[in-house]
């Protein structure tokens, strides 16, 4: 605990002095210290792609570059906009030639603390994931080899690749490595909730009740009321478990008849039908519409789903069927969380605490000046 306090003191001291005596901008080079966050847990950093300032700068430029797409109209940022916490505000994302995808764009946040990426968990690393949007015909639709050739023919890129990777040669692997380095810096840790955790913000009564409800599993018999959210949206990251595929769940969106493949498409195990990644809820107030298919427009609709809208199916999570604030008398009856109106509002008050203004305005994440 003492170390933690010393660290906070150091962090706050250094940020104070920066503000008081603005130093002339010095260019930082070399290894970038991906932030240690005391309450986020273990990082998942590769050993064969060390994050450097040069790599981040290159990755950021690539992230905003439309030349990565076949018709030159789409960049990563087309679907991952900073002001929307790196989502696009659409239920289904639109790529080149106005092609509509089958899923909603995911927020890019605190990715260093994940082990499975995309809604169905098909990628394990950011390096591997970056190939998918680049080459998918519904997204950027351009072979990474072609992209490497296009970038090699520019004036600016060979120099940047040299700075980041020690050689001017541009390869698909290096492109994805640079993108991954930039993505690892997209850290959101300055929401009201973070400030509350660090003792810098006094939460309102409603927010305090919301935090309590969010992280409590209800026990009707013992009079313990809870929203049960934290059973899946774990800890201060509010995202799924990083143990194997345990972070993917069926949260009751559809019945057996309409169950989508989800994780089944990755494992071919019928028990995995309808299971999707438990996404982080950080900045959730900015990332509507909600769920993998964008079916809910508002957080109120999301809460109604968990309260009374859960659909039964073979693979519905037992973390949901086992949670109710009501006494469950009929085991075959409806799954109901049975929250009061006030409790629903309190949980939303907590979700709104997760908005991080610094994250969506941080100039280090925005489109670089040409
Ligand atoms: C046409 C819109 C579109 C474009 C362009 C796009 N993405 Fe995405 N992104 C999505 C969608 C939709 C998902 C969810 C995909 C899925 O589940 O299969 C996603 C998911 C992701 C994820 C997974 C996040 C998580 O938490 O699991 C990462 C990382 C990502 N995109 C990075 C990128 C990068 C890097 C680029 C550029 C090379 C890019 N995206 C381009 C729409 C897009
Ligand atoms: C059984 C695990 C589980 C529980 C319990 C749970 N969630 Fe989820 N949550 C998920 C999964 C999985 C998804 C993604 C589902 C999908 O899109 O198919 C999700 C999605 C969401 C989304 C949409 C995220 C986005 O980016 O679109 C919100 C908001 C949300 N949950 C809030 C809550 C709240 C609030 C509670 C408690 C009332 C809760 N969840 C309880 C697993 C769970």
Short mmCIF file of C-alpha atoms and ligand atoms in Angstrom, two decimals:
data_model
loop_
_atom_site.label_atom_id
_atom_site.label_comp_id
_atom_site.label_asym_id
_atom_site.label_seq_id
_atom_site.Cartn_x
_atom_site.Cartn_y
_atom_site.Cartn_z
CA UNK A 1 0.00 0.00 0.00
CA UNK A 2 2.85 2.33 0.88
CA UNK A 3 4.42 1.74 -2.55
CA UNK A 4 1.11 2.50 -4.19
CA UNK A 5 0.84 5.82 -2.40
CA UNK A 6 4.40 6.75 -3.28
CA UNK A 7 3.66 5.95 -6.92
CA UNK A 8 0.56 8.14 -6.98
CA UNK A 9 2.52 10.91 -5.35
CA UNK A 10 5.21 10.64 -7.99
CA UNK A 11 2.68 10.58 -10.80
CA UNK A 12 0.84 13.60 -9.47
CA UNK A 13 4.05 15.49 -8.74
CA UNK A 14 5.37 14.92 -12.21
CA UNK A 15 2.11 15.95 -13.85
CA UNK A 16 1.93 19.11 -11.70
CA UNK A 17 5.41 20.25 -12.55
CA UNK A 18 4.74 19.65 -16.23
CA UNK A 19 1.84 22.03 -16.11
CA UNK A 20 3.72 24.71 -14.19
CA UNK A 21 6.90 24.79 -16.30
CA UNK A 22 6.03 23.63 -19.77
CA UNK A 23 9.23 22.10 -21.09
CA UNK A 24 10.15 22.68 -24.71
CA UNK A 25 8.83 19.67 -26.62
CA UNK A 26 11.53 17.06 -26.74
CA UNK A 27 11.13 14.12 -29.05
CA UNK A 28 10.93 10.86 -27.16
CA UNK A 29 12.57 7.80 -28.62
CA UNK A 30 13.12 4.19 -27.64
CA UNK A 31 11.06 1.85 -25.51
CA UNK A 32 7.68 3.17 -24.46
CA UNK A 33 6.67 2.25 -20.93
CA UNK A 34 3.18 0.82 -21.42
CA UNK A 35 1.48 2.05 -18.30
CA UNK A 36 1.43 -0.09 -15.14
CA UNK A 37 -2.04 0.17 -13.75
CA UNK A 38 -2.30 -0.94 -10.22
CA UNK A 39 -5.88 -2.11 -10.35
CA UNK A 40 -5.94 -3.53 -13.91
CA UNK A 41 -3.94 -6.68 -13.25
CA UNK A 42 -1.48 -8.50 -15.47
CA UNK A 43 -0.64 -7.12 -18.88
CA UNK A 44 -0.51 -9.31 -21.94
CA UNK A 45 2.55 -7.93 -23.76
CA UNK A 46 4.34 -9.80 -26.55
CA UNK A 47 8.10 -10.23 -26.32
CA UNK A 48 8.59 -10.06 -30.08
CA UNK A 49 7.00 -6.64 -30.56
CA UNK A 50 8.32 -4.21 -27.99
CA UNK A 51 6.39 -0.94 -27.97
CA UNK A 52 8.58 2.04 -28.88
CA UNK A 53 7.80 5.72 -29.45
CA UNK A 54 8.81 5.28 -33.09
CA UNK A 55 6.55 2.24 -33.48
CA UNK A 56 3.60 4.07 -31.93
CA UNK A 57 4.05 7.07 -34.21
CA UNK A 58 4.13 4.81 -37.24
CA UNK A 59 1.14 2.77 -36.03
CA UNK A 60 -0.86 5.90 -35.44
CA UNK A 61 -0.20 7.16 -38.96
CA UNK A 62 -1.19 3.78 -40.40
CA UNK A 63 -4.36 3.71 -38.28
CA UNK A 64 -5.55 6.92 -39.93
CA UNK A 65 -4.33 6.12 -43.47
CA UNK A 66 -6.99 5.32 -46.08
CA UNK A 67 -4.38 3.91 -48.45
CA UNK A 68 -4.75 0.70 -46.47
CA UNK A 69 -8.08 0.13 -48.24
CA UNK A 70 -8.73 -1.02 -51.80
CA UNK A 71 -10.65 2.10 -52.87
CA UNK A 72 -8.76 4.56 -50.68
CA UNK A 73 -11.86 5.55 -48.71
CA UNK A 74 -11.55 3.57 -45.47
CA UNK A 75 -9.02 3.72 -42.63
CA UNK A 76 -9.14 1.93 -39.30
CA UNK A 77 -10.44 5.21 -37.88
CA UNK A 78 -13.46 5.15 -40.20
CA UNK A 79 -14.97 2.54 -37.89
CA UNK A 80 -12.94 3.36 -34.77
CA UNK A 81 -13.44 7.09 -34.08
CA UNK A 82 -11.71 8.55 -31.06
CA UNK A 83 -14.64 10.79 -30.07
CA UNK A 84 -16.86 7.69 -29.87
CA UNK A 85 -14.26 5.80 -27.80
CA UNK A 86 -13.08 4.19 -31.06
CA UNK A 87 -16.45 2.89 -32.23
CA UNK A 88 -18.54 4.19 -35.16
CA UNK A 89 -21.99 4.74 -33.70
CA UNK A 90 -23.50 2.18 -36.08
CA UNK A 91 -25.26 -1.10 -35.34
CA UNK A 92 -23.36 -2.71 -38.23
CA UNK A 93 -20.13 -1.23 -39.54
CA UNK A 94 -19.77 -0.10 -43.14
CA UNK A 95 -16.57 -0.77 -45.09
CA UNK A 96 -15.40 -0.24 -48.68
CA UNK A 97 -18.10 0.05 -51.38
CA UNK A 98 -20.64 0.62 -48.60
CA UNK A 99 -20.44 -3.05 -47.65
CA UNK A 100 -22.31 -3.77 -44.41
CA UNK A 101 -20.69 -6.05 -41.86
CA UNK A 102 -22.71 -8.44 -39.68
CA UNK A 103 -21.41 -6.97 -36.43
CA UNK A 104 -20.89 -3.69 -34.63
CA UNK A 105 -17.47 -2.05 -34.30
CA UNK A 106 -15.85 -2.66 -30.93
CA UNK A 107 -14.32 0.03 -28.78
CA UNK A 108 -10.51 -0.10 -28.75
CA UNK A 109 -9.69 0.31 -25.11
CA UNK A 110 -7.29 -1.21 -22.58
CA UNK A 111 -6.50 -3.93 -25.12
CA UNK A 112 -3.26 -4.80 -23.37
CA UNK A 113 -5.30 -6.54 -20.68
CA UNK A 114 -7.17 -8.86 -23.07
CA UNK A 115 -6.44 -12.36 -24.28
CA UNK A 116 -9.20 -12.79 -26.88
CA UNK A 117 -10.21 -10.23 -29.44
CA UNK A 118 -13.31 -9.65 -31.59
CA UNK A 119 -16.87 -10.60 -30.66
CA UNK A 120 -16.36 -14.32 -31.18
CA UNK A 121 -12.82 -14.42 -29.76
CA UNK A 122 -11.16 -15.46 -33.02
CA UNK A 123 -7.91 -13.51 -32.49
CA UNK A 124 -5.50 -13.80 -29.61
CA UNK A 125 -3.14 -10.92 -30.34
CA UNK A 126 -3.47 -7.44 -31.77
CA UNK A 127 -0.81 -8.27 -34.35
CA UNK A 128 -2.87 -11.21 -35.62
CA UNK A 129 -6.16 -9.29 -35.42
CA UNK A 130 -4.95 -6.36 -37.56
CA UNK A 131 -4.77 -8.56 -40.67
CA UNK A 132 -8.52 -9.24 -40.48
CA UNK A 133 -9.92 -5.74 -41.13
CA UNK A 134 -7.17 -4.99 -43.65
CA UNK A 135 -7.96 -7.99 -45.84
CA UNK A 136 -11.67 -8.58 -45.16
CA UNK A 137 -13.64 -7.66 -48.32
CA UNK A 138 -16.32 -5.99 -46.16
CA UNK A 139 -13.81 -3.78 -44.37
CA UNK A 140 -10.65 -2.52 -46.12
CA UNK A 141 -10.47 -5.23 -48.78
CA UNK A 142 -6.77 -4.95 -49.59
CA UNK A 143 -4.17 -7.67 -49.42
CA UNK A 144 -1.52 -6.70 -46.87
CA UNK A 145 1.21 -7.41 -49.46
CA UNK A 146 -0.34 -4.81 -51.76
CA UNK A 147 -0.51 -2.32 -48.90
CA UNK A 148 3.16 -2.94 -48.17
CA UNK A 149 3.99 -2.22 -51.83
CA UNK A 150 1.90 0.96 -51.88
CA UNK A 151 3.54 2.26 -48.71
CA UNK A 152 7.02 1.33 -49.98
CA UNK A 153 6.46 3.62 -52.96
CA UNK A 154 5.75 6.67 -50.77
CA UNK A 155 8.35 9.17 -49.60
CA UNK A 156 7.42 9.18 -45.95
CA UNK A 157 6.85 5.55 -44.92
CA UNK A 158 10.27 3.90 -45.56
CA UNK A 159 11.88 6.43 -43.21
CA UNK A 160 9.28 5.75 -40.52
CA UNK A 161 9.69 1.96 -40.82
CA UNK A 162 13.45 2.41 -40.59
CA UNK A 163 13.02 4.41 -37.37
CA UNK A 164 10.62 1.87 -35.88
CA UNK A 165 12.10 -1.43 -37.04
CA UNK A 166 15.66 -0.67 -38.10
CA UNK A 167 15.16 -1.18 -41.83
CA UNK A 168 13.30 0.56 -44.63
CA UNK A 169 11.78 -2.67 -45.82
CA UNK A 170 8.00 -2.65 -45.41
CA UNK A 171 6.27 -5.98 -44.78
CA UNK A 172 2.71 -6.94 -43.77
CA UNK A 173 4.06 -8.18 -40.41
CA UNK A 174 5.69 -4.86 -39.65
CA UNK A 175 2.48 -3.01 -40.55
CA UNK A 176 0.48 -5.07 -38.08
CA UNK A 177 3.18 -4.76 -35.42
CA UNK A 178 3.14 -0.97 -35.66
CA UNK A 179 -0.68 -0.87 -35.55
CA UNK A 180 -0.61 -3.10 -32.47
CA UNK A 181 1.90 -0.85 -30.74
CA UNK A 182 -0.33 2.18 -31.26
CA UNK A 183 -3.39 0.25 -30.09
CA UNK A 184 -1.63 -0.75 -26.86
CA UNK A 185 -1.36 2.92 -25.92
CA UNK A 186 -5.16 3.38 -26.08
CA UNK A 187 -5.58 3.23 -22.34
CA UNK A 188 -8.59 4.64 -20.53
CA UNK A 189 -7.92 5.12 -16.83
CA UNK A 190 -9.17 8.57 -15.99
CA UNK A 191 -12.93 8.18 -15.77
CA UNK A 192 -14.87 9.31 -12.72
CA UNK A 193 -14.74 5.71 -11.59
CA UNK A 194 -10.93 5.66 -11.74
CA UNK A 195 -10.84 8.93 -9.84
CA UNK A 196 -13.20 7.42 -7.29
CA UNK A 197 -10.92 4.35 -6.96
CA UNK A 198 -7.93 6.63 -6.42
CA UNK A 199 -9.76 8.69 -3.83
CA UNK A 200 -9.87 11.78 -6.05
CA UNK A 201 -13.63 11.90 -6.57
CA UNK A 202 -16.53 11.69 -4.14
CA UNK A 203 -19.20 9.51 -5.76
CA UNK A 204 -22.88 10.50 -5.46
CA UNK A 205 -25.29 8.31 -3.47
CA UNK A 206 -26.73 6.90 -6.68
CA UNK A 207 -23.28 6.15 -8.11
CA UNK A 208 -22.27 4.39 -4.90
CA UNK A 209 -25.40 2.23 -4.99
CA UNK A 210 -24.73 1.56 -8.69
CA UNK A 211 -21.17 0.35 -8.00
CA UNK A 212 -22.47 -1.92 -5.26
CA UNK A 213 -25.26 -3.34 -7.41
CA UNK A 214 -23.05 -3.80 -10.46
CA UNK A 215 -20.56 -5.94 -8.57
CA UNK A 216 -22.99 -7.89 -6.37
CA UNK A 217 -24.44 -11.30 -7.10
CA UNK A 218 -27.98 -11.28 -5.66
CA UNK A 219 -28.97 -13.74 -2.93
CA UNK A 220 -32.72 -13.32 -2.50
CA UNK A 221 -32.92 -15.68 0.49
CA UNK A 222 -30.37 -13.62 2.38
CA UNK A 223 -31.80 -10.29 1.31
CA UNK A 224 -28.69 -9.40 -0.72
CA UNK A 225 -29.66 -7.33 -3.74
CA UNK A 226 -27.47 -7.18 -6.82
CA UNK A 227 -27.33 -6.50 -10.56
CA UNK A 228 -24.99 -9.42 -11.16
CA UNK A 229 -23.06 -7.57 -13.87
CA UNK A 230 -19.66 -8.02 -12.24
CA UNK A 231 -19.99 -11.81 -12.48
CA UNK A 232 -19.00 -11.42 -16.14
CA UNK A 233 -17.82 -7.80 -16.55
CA UNK A 234 -14.99 -8.33 -14.10
CA UNK A 235 -13.23 -5.82 -11.90
CA UNK A 236 -12.29 -2.30 -12.79
CA UNK A 237 -11.64 -3.28 -16.42
CA UNK A 238 -15.31 -4.39 -16.59
CA UNK A 239 -14.37 -6.95 -19.26
CA UNK A 240 -14.48 -10.74 -19.39
CA UNK A 241 -12.15 -13.26 -17.83
CA UNK A 242 -8.80 -13.69 -19.59
CA UNK A 243 -8.65 -17.40 -18.88
CA UNK A 244 -8.92 -19.28 -22.17
CA UNK A 245 -12.41 -18.69 -23.58
CA UNK A 246 -13.98 -18.03 -20.18
CA UNK A 247 -14.62 -14.41 -21.00
CA UNK A 248 -17.15 -15.41 -23.66
CA UNK A 249 -20.74 -15.94 -22.54
CA UNK A 250 -24.27 -16.31 -23.82
CA UNK A 251 -26.00 -13.39 -22.13
CA UNK A 252 -29.47 -14.38 -23.29
CA UNK A 253 -30.02 -12.26 -26.38
CA UNK A 254 -31.68 -15.06 -28.38
CA UNK A 255 -33.53 -18.33 -27.91
CA UNK A 256 -32.30 -21.64 -29.35
CA UNK A 257 -34.05 -21.05 -32.66
CA UNK A 258 -32.22 -17.79 -33.31
CA UNK A 259 -28.94 -18.50 -31.58
CA UNK A 260 -25.99 -17.23 -33.62
CA UNK A 261 -22.73 -19.10 -33.87
CA UNK A 262 -20.50 -16.84 -31.79
CA UNK A 263 -17.64 -18.79 -30.24
CA UNK A 264 -18.87 -21.94 -31.99
CA UNK A 265 -17.38 -20.58 -35.22
CA UNK A 266 -13.96 -20.70 -33.55
CA UNK A 267 -14.16 -23.93 -31.52
CA UNK A 268 -16.80 -25.95 -33.46
CA UNK A 269 -18.07 -27.03 -30.05
CA UNK A 270 -21.88 -26.92 -29.98
CA UNK A 271 -21.75 -25.86 -26.35
CA UNK A 272 -20.22 -22.57 -27.52
CA UNK A 273 -23.16 -21.45 -29.70
CA UNK A 274 -24.39 -17.97 -28.87
CA UNK A 275 -21.34 -17.12 -26.75
CA UNK A 276 -19.73 -13.74 -27.36
CA UNK A 277 -16.92 -11.71 -25.81
CA UNK A 278 -17.84 -9.90 -22.63
CA UNK A 279 -16.73 -6.44 -23.73
CA UNK A 280 -15.30 -3.77 -21.50
CA UNK A 281 -17.97 -1.26 -20.48
CA UNK A 282 -15.51 1.61 -20.29
CA UNK A 283 -16.93 4.68 -22.09
CA UNK A 284 -20.11 2.71 -22.67
CA UNK A 285 -22.27 5.86 -22.58
CA UNK A 286 -20.45 6.93 -25.78
CA UNK A 287 -20.63 3.68 -27.75
CA UNK A 288 -24.32 3.07 -28.55
CA UNK A 289 -25.88 1.08 -30.13
CA UNK A 290 -25.14 -1.95 -27.98
CA UNK A 291 -24.31 -5.67 -28.30
CA UNK A 292 -22.51 -7.42 -31.16
CA UNK A 293 -25.35 -6.62 -33.53
CA UNK A 294 -26.20 -3.19 -32.15
CA UNK A 295 -29.73 -4.25 -31.24
CA UNK A 296 -30.16 -1.93 -28.27
CA UNK A 297 -30.14 1.85 -28.68
CA UNK A 298 -29.83 2.92 -25.06
CA UNK A 299 -28.42 1.76 -21.75
CA UNK A 300 -32.00 1.66 -20.44
CA UNK A 301 -32.81 -0.97 -23.08
CA UNK A 302 -29.71 -2.95 -22.06
CA UNK A 303 -30.80 -2.96 -18.42
CA UNK A 304 -34.33 -3.99 -19.42
CA UNK A 305 -32.80 -6.89 -21.33
CA UNK A 306 -30.94 -8.18 -18.28
CA UNK A 307 -33.92 -7.49 -16.03
CA UNK A 308 -36.79 -9.07 -17.96
CA UNK A 309 -35.67 -9.75 -21.54
CA UNK A 310 -33.31 -12.70 -21.16
CA UNK A 311 -34.09 -15.48 -23.68
CA UNK A 312 -33.60 -19.06 -22.64
CA UNK A 313 -31.39 -21.38 -24.68
CA UNK A 314 -29.15 -24.43 -24.28
CA UNK A 315 -26.05 -22.34 -23.69
CA UNK A 316 -27.48 -19.45 -21.63
CA UNK A 317 -24.94 -18.61 -18.94
CA UNK A 318 -25.69 -20.09 -15.55
CA UNK A 319 -24.35 -16.86 -14.12
CA UNK A 320 -27.59 -15.36 -15.46
CA UNK A 321 -30.03 -18.16 -14.67
CA UNK A 322 -28.70 -18.34 -11.11
CA UNK A 323 -29.16 -14.65 -10.42
CA UNK A 324 -32.41 -13.09 -9.24
CA UNK A 325 -33.53 -10.65 -6.62
CA UNK A 326 -36.84 -12.52 -6.59
CA UNK A 327 -37.44 -15.84 -4.90
CA UNK A 328 -37.34 -18.29 -7.77
CA UNK A 329 -40.21 -20.69 -7.21
CA UNK A 330 -40.64 -22.16 -10.65
CA UNK A 331 -37.33 -23.44 -12.06
CA UNK A 332 -38.80 -23.47 -15.56
CA UNK A 333 -40.21 -19.98 -15.25
CA UNK A 334 -38.91 -16.74 -16.72
CA UNK A 335 -35.40 -15.58 -15.88
CA UNK A 336 -35.86 -12.31 -14.04
CA UNK A 337 -33.32 -10.16 -12.29
CA UNK A 338 -36.17 -8.19 -10.68
CA UNK A 339 -34.50 -4.84 -10.13
CA UNK A 340 -36.43 -1.80 -8.90
CA UNK A 341 -36.63 1.34 -11.07
CA UNK A 342 -34.26 3.10 -8.69
CA UNK A 343 -31.76 0.22 -8.91
CA UNK A 344 -31.82 0.38 -12.71
CA UNK A 345 -31.07 4.09 -12.59
CA UNK A 346 -28.28 3.50 -10.08
CA UNK A 347 -26.58 0.95 -12.35
CA UNK A 348 -26.81 3.41 -15.24
CA UNK A 349 -25.28 6.09 -13.00
CA UNK A 350 -22.34 3.73 -12.49
CA UNK A 351 -22.05 2.99 -16.22
CA UNK A 352 -21.93 6.74 -16.89
CA UNK A 353 -19.06 7.05 -14.43
CA UNK A 354 -17.00 5.01 -16.91
CA UNK A 355 -16.85 7.87 -19.43
CA UNK A 356 -13.28 9.18 -19.74
CA UNK A 357 -13.07 12.64 -21.33
CA UNK A 358 -9.27 12.51 -21.37
CA UNK A 359 -9.38 9.31 -23.42
CA UNK A 360 -11.57 10.76 -26.16
CA UNK A 361 -9.67 14.06 -26.34
CA UNK A 362 -6.08 12.83 -25.85
CA UNK A 363 -4.15 14.44 -28.75
CA UNK A 364 -1.74 11.47 -28.81
CA UNK A 365 -4.58 9.28 -30.13
CA UNK A 366 -5.91 11.61 -32.82
CA UNK A 367 -5.05 11.81 -36.51
CA UNK A 368 -1.43 12.96 -36.87
CA UNK A 369 -0.77 16.22 -38.70
CA UNK A 370 0.65 15.61 -42.17
C1 LIG B 1 -15.43 -1.32 -41.68
C2 LIG B 1 -15.25 -1.05 -40.29
C3 LIG B 1 -13.96 -1.41 -39.63
C4 LIG B 1 -12.68 -1.10 -40.03
C5 LIG B 1 -12.27 -0.36 -41.29
C6 LIG B 1 -11.81 -1.58 -39.00
N1 LIG B 1 -12.52 -2.16 -38.00
FE1 LIG B 1 -11.79 -2.94 -36.29
N2 LIG B 1 -13.60 -3.68 -35.83
C7 LIG B 1 -14.72 -3.52 -36.60
C8 LIG B 1 -15.74 -4.48 -36.19
C9 LIG B 1 -17.11 -4.62 -36.79
C10 LIG B 1 -15.17 -5.23 -35.14
C11 LIG B 1 -15.74 -6.49 -34.50
C12 LIG B 1 -15.27 -7.59 -35.44
C13 LIG B 1 -15.64 -8.99 -35.09
O1 LIG B 1 -16.15 -9.25 -34.03
O2 LIG B 1 -15.36 -9.89 -35.92
C14 LIG B 1 -13.83 -4.70 -34.94
C15 LIG B 1 -12.96 -5.17 -33.97
C16 LIG B 1 -11.66 -4.71 -33.82
C17 LIG B 1 -10.76 -5.11 -32.76
C18 LIG B 1 -11.08 -6.05 -31.61
C19 LIG B 1 -11.30 -5.27 -30.33
C20 LIG B 1 -11.60 -6.15 -29.16
O3 LIG B 1 -11.72 -5.63 -28.04
O4 LIG B 1 -11.71 -7.37 -29.32
C21 LIG B 1 -9.57 -4.49 -32.99
C22 LIG B 1 -8.33 -4.58 -32.14
C23 LIG B 1 -9.73 -3.70 -34.19
N3 LIG B 1 -11.01 -3.85 -34.66
C24 LIG B 1 -8.71 -2.97 -34.78
C25 LIG B 1 -8.80 -2.45 -36.08
C26 LIG B 1 -7.65 -1.98 -36.85
C27 LIG B 1 -6.23 -1.95 -36.36
C28 LIG B 1 -8.14 -1.58 -38.05
C29 LIG B 1 -7.36 -1.08 -39.25
C30 LIG B 1 -6.31 -1.94 -39.75
C31 LIG B 1 -9.58 -1.79 -38.02
N4 LIG B 1 -9.94 -2.33 -36.83
C32 LIG B 1 -10.44 -1.46 -39.06
C33 LIG B 1 -14.89 -2.62 -37.61
C34 LIG B 1 -13.84 -2.09 -38.35
C1 LIG B 2 -23.32 -13.94 -18.20
C2 LIG B 2 -22.37 -12.85 -18.29
C3 LIG B 2 -22.90 -11.44 -18.29
C4 LIG B 2 -23.62 -10.80 -17.30
C5 LIG B 2 -24.11 -11.37 -15.99
C6 LIG B 2 -23.79 -9.44 -17.74
N1 LIG B 2 -23.22 -9.27 -18.98
FE1 LIG B 2 -23.25 -7.59 -20.08
N2 LIG B 2 -22.46 -8.60 -21.64
C7 LIG B 2 -22.06 -9.91 -21.62
C8 LIG B 2 -21.74 -10.35 -22.95
C9 LIG B 2 -21.26 -11.72 -23.36
C10 LIG B 2 -21.97 -9.22 -23.80
C11 LIG B 2 -21.85 -9.19 -25.32
C12 LIG B 2 -23.03 -9.93 -25.86
C13 LIG B 2 -23.24 -9.82 -27.34
O1 LIG B 2 -23.09 -8.75 -27.91
O2 LIG B 2 -23.59 -10.84 -27.96
C14 LIG B 2 -22.42 -8.15 -22.93
C15 LIG B 2 -22.73 -6.89 -23.37
C16 LIG B 2 -23.10 -5.83 -22.56
C17 LIG B 2 -23.29 -4.48 -22.98
C18 LIG B 2 -23.09 -3.97 -24.40
C19 LIG B 2 -21.63 -3.70 -24.66
C20 LIG B 2 -21.34 -3.16 -26.02
O3 LIG B 2 -20.19 -2.77 -26.24
O4 LIG B 2 -22.21 -3.14 -26.88
C21 LIG B 2 -23.62 -3.74 -21.88
C22 LIG B 2 -23.89 -2.26 -21.82
C23 LIG B 2 -23.67 -4.67 -20.77
N3 LIG B 2 -23.35 -5.92 -21.21
C24 LIG B 2 -23.98 -4.30 -19.47
C25 LIG B 2 -24.24 -5.23 -18.47
C26 LIG B 2 -24.87 -4.88 -17.21
C27 LIG B 2 -25.25 -3.49 -16.79
C28 LIG B 2 -25.03 -6.06 -16.54
C29 LIG B 2 -25.73 -6.28 -15.23
C30 LIG B 2 -27.09 -5.82 -15.16
C31 LIG B 2 -24.48 -7.12 -17.37
N4 LIG B 2 -24.01 -6.57 -18.53
C32 LIG B 2 -24.45 -8.47 -17.03
C33 LIG B 2 -22.01 -10.73 -20.52
C34 LIG B 2 -22.68 -10.47 -19.33
#
